[in-house]
Structure formats: C-alpha cells, structure tokens
CSV table of C-alpha atoms in Angstrom, one decimal:
chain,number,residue,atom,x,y,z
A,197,UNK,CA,11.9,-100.5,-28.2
A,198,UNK,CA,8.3,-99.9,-29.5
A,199,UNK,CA,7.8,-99.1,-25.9
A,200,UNK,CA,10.5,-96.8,-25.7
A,201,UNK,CA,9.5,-94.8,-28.6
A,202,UNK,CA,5.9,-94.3,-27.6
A,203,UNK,CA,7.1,-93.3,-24.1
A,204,UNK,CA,9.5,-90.9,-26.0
A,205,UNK,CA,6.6,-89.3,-28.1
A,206,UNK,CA,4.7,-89.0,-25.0
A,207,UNK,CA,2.1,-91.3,-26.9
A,208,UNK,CA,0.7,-93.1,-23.4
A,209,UNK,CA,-1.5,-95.1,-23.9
A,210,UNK,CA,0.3,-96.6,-27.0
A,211,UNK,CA,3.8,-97.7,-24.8
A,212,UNK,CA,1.5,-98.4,-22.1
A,213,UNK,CA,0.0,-101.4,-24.5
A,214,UNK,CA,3.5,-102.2,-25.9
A,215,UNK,CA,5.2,-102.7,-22.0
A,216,UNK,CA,2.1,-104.8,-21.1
A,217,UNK,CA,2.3,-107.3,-23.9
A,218,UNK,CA,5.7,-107.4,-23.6
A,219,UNK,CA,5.4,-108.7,-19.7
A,220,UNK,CA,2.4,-111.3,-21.2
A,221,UNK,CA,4.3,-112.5,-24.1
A,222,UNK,CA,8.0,-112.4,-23.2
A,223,UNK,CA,9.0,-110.3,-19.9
A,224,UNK,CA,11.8,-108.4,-20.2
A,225,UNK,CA,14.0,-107.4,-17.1
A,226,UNK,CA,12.2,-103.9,-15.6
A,227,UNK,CA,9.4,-104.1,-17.5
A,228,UNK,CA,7.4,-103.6,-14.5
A,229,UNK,CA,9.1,-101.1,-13.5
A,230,UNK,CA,8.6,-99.0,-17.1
A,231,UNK,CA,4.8,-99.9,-17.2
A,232,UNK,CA,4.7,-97.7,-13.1
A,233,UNK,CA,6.6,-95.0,-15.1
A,234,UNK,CA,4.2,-94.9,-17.8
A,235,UNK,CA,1.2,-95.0,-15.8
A,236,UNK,CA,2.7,-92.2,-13.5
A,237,UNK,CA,3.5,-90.3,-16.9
A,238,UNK,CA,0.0,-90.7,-18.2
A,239,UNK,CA,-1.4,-89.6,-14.7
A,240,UNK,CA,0.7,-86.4,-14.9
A,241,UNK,CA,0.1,-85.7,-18.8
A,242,UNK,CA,-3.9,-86.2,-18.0
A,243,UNK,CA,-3.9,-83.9,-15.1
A,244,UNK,CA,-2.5,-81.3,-16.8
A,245,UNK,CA,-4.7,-81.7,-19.6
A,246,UNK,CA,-7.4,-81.5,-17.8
A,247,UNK,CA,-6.1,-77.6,-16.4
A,248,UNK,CA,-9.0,-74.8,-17.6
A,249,UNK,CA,-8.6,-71.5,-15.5
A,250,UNK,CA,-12.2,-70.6,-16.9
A,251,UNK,CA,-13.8,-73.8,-16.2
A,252,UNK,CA,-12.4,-73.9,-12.7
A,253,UNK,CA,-14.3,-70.6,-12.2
A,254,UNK,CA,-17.6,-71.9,-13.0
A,255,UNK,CA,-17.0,-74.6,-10.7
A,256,UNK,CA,-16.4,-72.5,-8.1
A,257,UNK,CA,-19.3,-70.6,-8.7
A,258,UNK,CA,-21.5,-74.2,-8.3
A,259,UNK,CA,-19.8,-74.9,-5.2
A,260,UNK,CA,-20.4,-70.9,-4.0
A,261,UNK,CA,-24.7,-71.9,-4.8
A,262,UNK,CA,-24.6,-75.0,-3.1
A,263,UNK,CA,-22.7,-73.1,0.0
A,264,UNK,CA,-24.6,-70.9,0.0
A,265,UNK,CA,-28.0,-73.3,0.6
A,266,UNK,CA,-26.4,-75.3,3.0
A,267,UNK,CA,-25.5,-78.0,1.0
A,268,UNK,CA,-21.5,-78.2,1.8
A,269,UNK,CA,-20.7,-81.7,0.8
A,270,UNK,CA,-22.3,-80.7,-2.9
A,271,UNK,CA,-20.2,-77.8,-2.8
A,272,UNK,CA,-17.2,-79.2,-1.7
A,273,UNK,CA,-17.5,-81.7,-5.0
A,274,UNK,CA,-17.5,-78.3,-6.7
A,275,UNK,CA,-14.6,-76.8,-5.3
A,276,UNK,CA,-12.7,-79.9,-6.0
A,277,UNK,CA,-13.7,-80.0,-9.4
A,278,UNK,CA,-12.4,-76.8,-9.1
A,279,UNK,CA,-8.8,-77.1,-7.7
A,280,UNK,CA,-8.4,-79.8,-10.4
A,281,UNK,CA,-9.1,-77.2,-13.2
A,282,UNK,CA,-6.8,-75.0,-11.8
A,283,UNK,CA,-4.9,-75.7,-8.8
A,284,UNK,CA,-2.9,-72.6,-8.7
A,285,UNK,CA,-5.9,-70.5,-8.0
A,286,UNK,CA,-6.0,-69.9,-4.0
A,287,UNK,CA,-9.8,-68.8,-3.9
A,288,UNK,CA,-10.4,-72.6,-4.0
A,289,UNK,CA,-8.8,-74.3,-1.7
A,290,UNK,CA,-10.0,-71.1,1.0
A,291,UNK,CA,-13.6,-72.0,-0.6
A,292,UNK,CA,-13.5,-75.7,-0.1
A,293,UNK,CA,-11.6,-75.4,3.3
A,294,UNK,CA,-14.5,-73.3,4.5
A,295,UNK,CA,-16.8,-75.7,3.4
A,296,UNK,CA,-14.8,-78.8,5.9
A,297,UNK,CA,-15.3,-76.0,8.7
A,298,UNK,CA,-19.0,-75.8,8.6
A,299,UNK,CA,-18.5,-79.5,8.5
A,300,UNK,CA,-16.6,-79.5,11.3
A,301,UNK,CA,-13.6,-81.3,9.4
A,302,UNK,CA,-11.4,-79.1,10.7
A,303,UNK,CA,-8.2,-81.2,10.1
A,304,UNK,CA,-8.5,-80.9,6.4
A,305,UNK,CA,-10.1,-77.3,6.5
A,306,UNK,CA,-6.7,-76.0,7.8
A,307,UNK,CA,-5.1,-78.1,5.5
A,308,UNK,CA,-6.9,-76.2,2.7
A,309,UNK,CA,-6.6,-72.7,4.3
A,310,UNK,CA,-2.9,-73.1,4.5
A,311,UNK,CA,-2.6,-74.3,1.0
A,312,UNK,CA,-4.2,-71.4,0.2
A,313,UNK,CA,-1.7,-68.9,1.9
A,314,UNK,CA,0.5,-70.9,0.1
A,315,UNK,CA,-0.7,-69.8,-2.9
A,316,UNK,CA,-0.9,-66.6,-1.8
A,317,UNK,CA,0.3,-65.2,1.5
A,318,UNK,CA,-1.4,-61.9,1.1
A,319,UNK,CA,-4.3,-63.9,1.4
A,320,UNK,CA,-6.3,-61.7,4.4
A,321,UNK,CA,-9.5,-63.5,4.0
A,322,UNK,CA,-7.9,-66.6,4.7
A,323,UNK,CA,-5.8,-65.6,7.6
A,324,UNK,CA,-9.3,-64.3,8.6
A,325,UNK,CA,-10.8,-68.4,8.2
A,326,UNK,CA,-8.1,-70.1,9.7
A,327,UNK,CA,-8.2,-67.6,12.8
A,328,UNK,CA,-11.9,-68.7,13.1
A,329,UNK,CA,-11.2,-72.3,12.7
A,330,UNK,CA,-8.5,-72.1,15.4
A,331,UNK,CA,-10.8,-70.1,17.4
A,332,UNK,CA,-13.6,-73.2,17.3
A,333,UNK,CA,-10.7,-75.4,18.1
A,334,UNK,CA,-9.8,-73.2,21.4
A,335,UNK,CA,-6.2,-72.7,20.0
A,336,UNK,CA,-6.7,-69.1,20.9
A,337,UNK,CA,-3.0,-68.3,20.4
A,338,UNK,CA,-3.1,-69.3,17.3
A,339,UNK,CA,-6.0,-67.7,16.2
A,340,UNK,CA,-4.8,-64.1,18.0
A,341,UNK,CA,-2.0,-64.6,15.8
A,342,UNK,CA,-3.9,-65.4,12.5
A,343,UNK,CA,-6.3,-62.6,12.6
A,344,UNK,CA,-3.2,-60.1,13.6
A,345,UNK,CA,-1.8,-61.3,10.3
A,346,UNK,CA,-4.5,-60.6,8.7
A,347,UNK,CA,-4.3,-57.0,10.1
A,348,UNK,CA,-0.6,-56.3,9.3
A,349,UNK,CA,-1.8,-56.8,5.5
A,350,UNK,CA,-5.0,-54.8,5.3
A,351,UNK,CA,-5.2,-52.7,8.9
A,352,UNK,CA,-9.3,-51.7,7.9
A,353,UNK,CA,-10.3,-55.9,7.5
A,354,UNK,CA,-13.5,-56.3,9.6
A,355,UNK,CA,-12.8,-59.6,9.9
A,356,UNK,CA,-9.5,-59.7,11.1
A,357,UNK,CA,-10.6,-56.8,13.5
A,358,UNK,CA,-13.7,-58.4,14.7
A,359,UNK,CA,-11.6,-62.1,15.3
A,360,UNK,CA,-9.0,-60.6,17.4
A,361,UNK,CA,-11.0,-58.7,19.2
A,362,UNK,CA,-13.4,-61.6,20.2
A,363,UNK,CA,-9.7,-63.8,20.5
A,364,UNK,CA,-8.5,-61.6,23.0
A,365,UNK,CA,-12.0,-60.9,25.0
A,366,UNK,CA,-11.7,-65.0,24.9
A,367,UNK,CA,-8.6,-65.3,26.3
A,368,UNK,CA,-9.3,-63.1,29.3
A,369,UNK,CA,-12.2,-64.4,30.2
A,370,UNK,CA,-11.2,-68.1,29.9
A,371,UNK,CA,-7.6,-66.7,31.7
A,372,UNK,CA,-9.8,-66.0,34.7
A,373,UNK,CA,-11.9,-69.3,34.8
A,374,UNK,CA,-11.3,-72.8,36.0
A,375,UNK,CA,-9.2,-74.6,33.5
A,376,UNK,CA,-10.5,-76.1,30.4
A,377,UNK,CA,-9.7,-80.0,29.6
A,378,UNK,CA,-10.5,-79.8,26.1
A,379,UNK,CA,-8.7,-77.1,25.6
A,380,UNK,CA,-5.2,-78.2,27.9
A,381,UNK,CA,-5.6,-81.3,26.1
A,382,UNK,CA,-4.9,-79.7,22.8
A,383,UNK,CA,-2.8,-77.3,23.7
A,384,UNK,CA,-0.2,-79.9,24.9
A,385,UNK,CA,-0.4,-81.7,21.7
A,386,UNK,CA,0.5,-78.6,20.3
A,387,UNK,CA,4.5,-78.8,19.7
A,388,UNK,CA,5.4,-74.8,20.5
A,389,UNK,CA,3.1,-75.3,23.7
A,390,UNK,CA,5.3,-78.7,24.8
A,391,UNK,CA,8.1,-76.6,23.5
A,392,UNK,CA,7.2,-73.8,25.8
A,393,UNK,CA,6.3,-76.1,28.7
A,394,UNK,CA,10.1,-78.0,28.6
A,395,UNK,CA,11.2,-73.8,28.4
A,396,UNK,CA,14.4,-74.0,31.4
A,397,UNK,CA,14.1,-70.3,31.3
A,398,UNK,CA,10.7,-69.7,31.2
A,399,UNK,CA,10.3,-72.4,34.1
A,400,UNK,CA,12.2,-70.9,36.1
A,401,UNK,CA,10.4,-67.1,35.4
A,402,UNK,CA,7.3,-68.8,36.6
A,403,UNK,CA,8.5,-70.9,39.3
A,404,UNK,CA,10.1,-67.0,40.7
A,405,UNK,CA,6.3,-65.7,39.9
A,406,UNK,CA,4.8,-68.4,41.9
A,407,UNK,CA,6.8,-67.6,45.1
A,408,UNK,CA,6.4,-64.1,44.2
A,409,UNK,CA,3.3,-63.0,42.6
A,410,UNK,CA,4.1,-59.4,43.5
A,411,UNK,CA,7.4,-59.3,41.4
A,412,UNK,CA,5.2,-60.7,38.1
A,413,UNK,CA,5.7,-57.2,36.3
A,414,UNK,CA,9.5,-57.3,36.6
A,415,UNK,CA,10.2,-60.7,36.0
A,416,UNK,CA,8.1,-60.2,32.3
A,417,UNK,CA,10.0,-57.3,31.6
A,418,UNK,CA,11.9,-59.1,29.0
A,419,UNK,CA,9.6,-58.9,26.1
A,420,UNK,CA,10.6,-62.5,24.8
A,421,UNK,CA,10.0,-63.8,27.7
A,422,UNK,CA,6.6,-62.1,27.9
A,423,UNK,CA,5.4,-63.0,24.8
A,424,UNK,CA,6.0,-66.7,25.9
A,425,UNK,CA,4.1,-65.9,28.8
A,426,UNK,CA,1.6,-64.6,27.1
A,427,UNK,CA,1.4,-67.6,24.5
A,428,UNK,CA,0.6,-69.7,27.9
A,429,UNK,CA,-2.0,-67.7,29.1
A,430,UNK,CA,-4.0,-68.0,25.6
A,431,UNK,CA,-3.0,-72.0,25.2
A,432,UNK,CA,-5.3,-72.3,28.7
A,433,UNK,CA,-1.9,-73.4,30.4
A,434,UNK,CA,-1.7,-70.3,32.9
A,435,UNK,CA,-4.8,-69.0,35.3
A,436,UNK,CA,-4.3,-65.4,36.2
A,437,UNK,CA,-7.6,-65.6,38.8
C-alpha cells in the first residue's frame, strides 16, 4: 500500500524502495511486475526533467565547434546531449545526422535526417542532407527526389538546386555506362525498386521496348508509366547506351 501511495504521488524513488523490500521480505503476487512500472515511470519522469530548450542550444553549439574542427564523434556527444535537452527541436537531429555522414554511418544519419523532417517537414536543409546522403549511397532516385522536395518548398535553395542538378548529370552519365554492382545491389534491396521490377505492366512496356526500341517514345507516353521508367533508369536497373 506504501508502494502504492508513493507510486501515486509520483514520489519514485520512495515506492521504488517500498516494492523492493516488499519482494525481499515478503513477495507479494505482481510485485515484480509494479517494481518494471516504477522503474519505467522514474525513467520517463527523469527524462522529462531533464528537458532545457536553452541548454540544448548551447549543446548544439559545442557540437557545431567540434564539427566544425573535424572532430565528429565529439560533436555527435554534443548533439546528443542536445536532443535529450530538447528532443522536439529538429536542428539536432539534422546536426548529429550530418555528423554519422561524414562518418560514413549512413544507416543512422538517415535515421536522424528523417526524424528531423519529422519534426519538421518544411525542413529544406534537411531534404538538402538526406539527398546528399542518398547521393553517396548511389540511390540516385531517391536523392533526385529529395533535393526536388527541397525545391518545391524554397524554389531559390542552392543546395537543393546544386544536388539535383549533379543527381541528374549522375544519372545520365551512369545511364550510359556499364552497369554498376554496388549500385544494382542496392537498388534491389530497395522495396519500390523490387516493387517496380515484379511491375506486370511495366514488364511488359519494356519487354515491347526491347523488341522495339524505335516505338520507346510511344510506349512511355503514359506519364505513370514514365515516371517508373524513369525511377529504373536512376536505380542503375536500365542502360539507355
């Protein structure tokens, strides 16, 4: 009951004490199960405790001066700090998930840059970092895609402009060379490229193209089916030379 009342009056640490004597000196039926509810109540009482807008800032800024020398896995520490002072704030996660990029942990940078347009999805500067990350990877659909997001917000970005333009010099050029392994191995792990690939429809367009080369222009006409095409062609799973 002692417990109970703690737990009630959010006092911790106090029914925290009470449910673990309890289970040394006479367990009770659920007791164990009241002590993983205390300890996940304390967790969540101490995290938000432990919220300061104004000291996530100067976190951030740490992290910025260790990014800025080079020193990512410092600054990282500092954008973490960060997120836990305020993990509503979108800057940090796009910080610390450009920080895993230059480390080339580029699992958990996305992970971070698509928290971030989470957060906020008017977020240009991160559609900007994940297009760049997607571009390293060779997912050059996706990053087309990313940076033209970017675009659709703020038309005058430079670094939306500059990434799709790159994107699609990319995609031409690596359109019109021998095929990529890296890059085919990736793309069909991707699931809209399998998607694409199992396409009855889209087969059977470039099954008619293959016969037919001549007829390509007509047999795109359909914009959906185009843009599919097209989606192929940047995924490295089409050759046009």
């Amino acid at each position: 009951r002692m417990g109970n009342a703690e737990m009630k009056a959010k006092h911790f640490d106090a029914a925290l004490e009470f449910f673990t004597s309890s289970r040394t000196e006479t367990p009770l039926k659920g007791i164990e199960d009241k002590i993983k509810e205390v300890k996940k109540l304390k967790e969540e009482a101490d995290r938000l405790a432990y919220i300061n807008p104004e000291e996530g800032l100067k976190a951030k800024e740490r992290g910025n001066q260790f990014f800025m020398e080079g020193n990512y896995p410092a600054a990282i520490k500092q954008y973490d700090e960060a997120i836990r002072r305020d993990p509503t704030n979108a800057s940090f996660y796009n910080n610390r998930g450009t920080a895993f990029s230059k480390l080339m942990d580029y699992g958990r940078a996305l992970d971070d840059i698509q928290k971030a347009l989470e957060l906020d999805p008017q977020y240009v500067k991160a559609y900007m970092r994940r297009g760049n990350i997607e571009f390293a990877l060779k997912q050059y659909h996706r990053a087309k895609r990313s940076f033209a997001r970017g675009l659709e917000i703020d038309e005058k970005d430079a670094g939306c402009q500059e990434g799709l333009e790159k994107t699609v010099r990319k995609i031409f050029e690596t359109s019109r060379m021998p095929p990529d392994p890296e890059q085919q191995r990736r793309s069909k792990e991707d699931p809209e490229i399998k998607a694409l690939l199992a396409d009855p429809s889209l087969n059977q367009v470039l099954q008619q193209i293959s016969q037919n080369p001549q007829k390509a222009n007509e047999l795109l006409s359909d914009p959906a089916i185009k843009d599919k095409f097209d989606t192929l062609v940047a995924a490295g799973m089409i050759r046009l030379g």
